[in-house]
Amino acid sequence: MHCPERYIRNNGIQQRDARDILAAYIEKMVWKSDEIVLDIGCGPGDVTSDILNPFLKNKIKQLVCLSYLK
């Protein structure tokens, strides 16, 4: 990612979409307590840590994030 700080300041649409999708589908997903979830391409990780993790933290064992930052 070229400018992670700039992306975080301007990713309101991504945050909104992540919240909307999780709110609509999270209860339909079945998670095992020992499950490990991999988020590939999470950018600077703000959406993963601020939105995805709170939804999953009591449902899974671990959330792993992978991003490519230059």
CSV table of C-alpha atoms in Angstrom, one decimal:
chain,number,residue,atom,x,y,z
A,1,MET,CA,0.0,0.0,0.0
A,2,HIS,CA,1.5,3.3,-1.1
A,3,CYS,CA,0.0,5.7,1.6
A,4,PRO,CA,-1.7,3.8,4.4
A,5,GLU,CA,-2.3,7.0,6.5
A,6,ARG,CA,-4.2,8.6,3.6
A,7,TYR,CA,-6.2,5.4,2.9
A,8,ILE,CA,-7.3,5.3,6.6
A,9,ARG,CA,-8.4,8.9,6.5
A,10,ASN,CA,-10.5,8.3,3.3
A,11,ASN,CA,-11.9,4.8,3.5
A,12,GLY,CA,-15.3,5.6,4.9
A,13,ILE,CA,-17.1,3.7,2.1
A,14,GLN,CA,-15.1,0.5,2.8
A,15,GLN,CA,-15.9,0.8,6.5
A,16,ARG,CA,-19.6,1.4,5.8
A,17,ASP,CA,-19.7,-1.6,3.4
A,18,ALA,CA,-17.9,-3.9,5.8
A,19,ARG,CA,-20.4,-3.0,8.6
A,20,ASP,CA,-23.4,-3.4,6.4
A,21,ILE,CA,-22.3,-6.8,5.0
A,22,LEU,CA,-21.3,-8.1,8.4
A,23,ALA,CA,-24.6,-7.0,10.0
A,24,ALA,CA,-26.6,-8.7,7.2
A,25,TYR,CA,-24.7,-12.0,7.1
A,26,ILE,CA,-22.8,-12.6,10.4
A,27,GLU,CA,-25.6,-14.4,12.0
A,28,LYS,CA,-26.0,-16.7,9.0
A,29,MET,CA,-22.4,-17.8,9.3
A,30,VAL,CA,-21.4,-20.7,11.5
A,31,TRP,CA,-18.1,-20.5,13.3
A,32,LYS,CA,-16.2,-23.1,15.3
A,33,SER,CA,-14.6,-21.9,18.5
A,34,ASP,CA,-11.2,-23.3,17.3
A,35,GLU,CA,-11.4,-21.7,13.8
A,36,ILE,CA,-8.7,-19.4,12.5
A,37,VAL,CA,-9.8,-16.7,10.0
A,38,LEU,CA,-7.4,-15.3,7.4
A,39,ASP,CA,-7.9,-11.8,6.1
A,40,ILE,CA,-5.8,-11.5,2.9
A,41,GLY,CA,-5.3,-8.0,1.6
A,42,CYS,CA,-6.4,-6.1,4.6
A,43,GLY,CA,-4.4,-3.0,3.7
A,44,PRO,CA,-3.4,-1.0,6.8
A,45,GLY,CA,-5.7,-3.2,8.9
A,46,ASP,CA,-8.1,-0.6,10.3
A,47,VAL,CA,-11.2,-2.2,8.9
A,48,THR,CA,-10.1,-5.6,10.1
A,49,SER,CA,-9.2,-4.4,13.6
A,50,ASP,CA,-12.1,-1.9,14.1
A,51,ILE,CA,-14.9,-3.8,12.4
A,52,LEU,CA,-14.2,-7.4,11.6
A,53,ASN,CA,-12.4,-8.3,14.8
A,54,PRO,CA,-15.2,-7.1,17.2
A,55,PHE,CA,-17.7,-9.2,15.2
A,56,LEU,CA,-15.6,-12.3,15.4
A,57,LYS,CA,-13.6,-12.1,18.6
A,58,ASN,CA,-16.0,-14.3,20.7
A,59,LYS,CA,-16.7,-16.7,17.8
A,60,ILE,CA,-13.2,-17.8,16.6
A,61,LYS,CA,-9.8,-18.7,18.0
A,62,GLN,CA,-7.7,-16.3,16.0
A,63,LEU,CA,-7.9,-13.6,13.3
A,64,VAL,CA,-4.8,-13.4,11.1
A,65,CYS,CA,-4.3,-10.5,8.7
A,66,LEU,CA,-2.0,-10.3,5.7
A,67,SER,CA,-1.2,-7.1,3.8
A,68,TYR,CA,1.5,-6.0,1.5
A,69,LEU,CA,2.9,-2.6,2.4
A,70,LYS,CA,5.7,-0.9,0.5
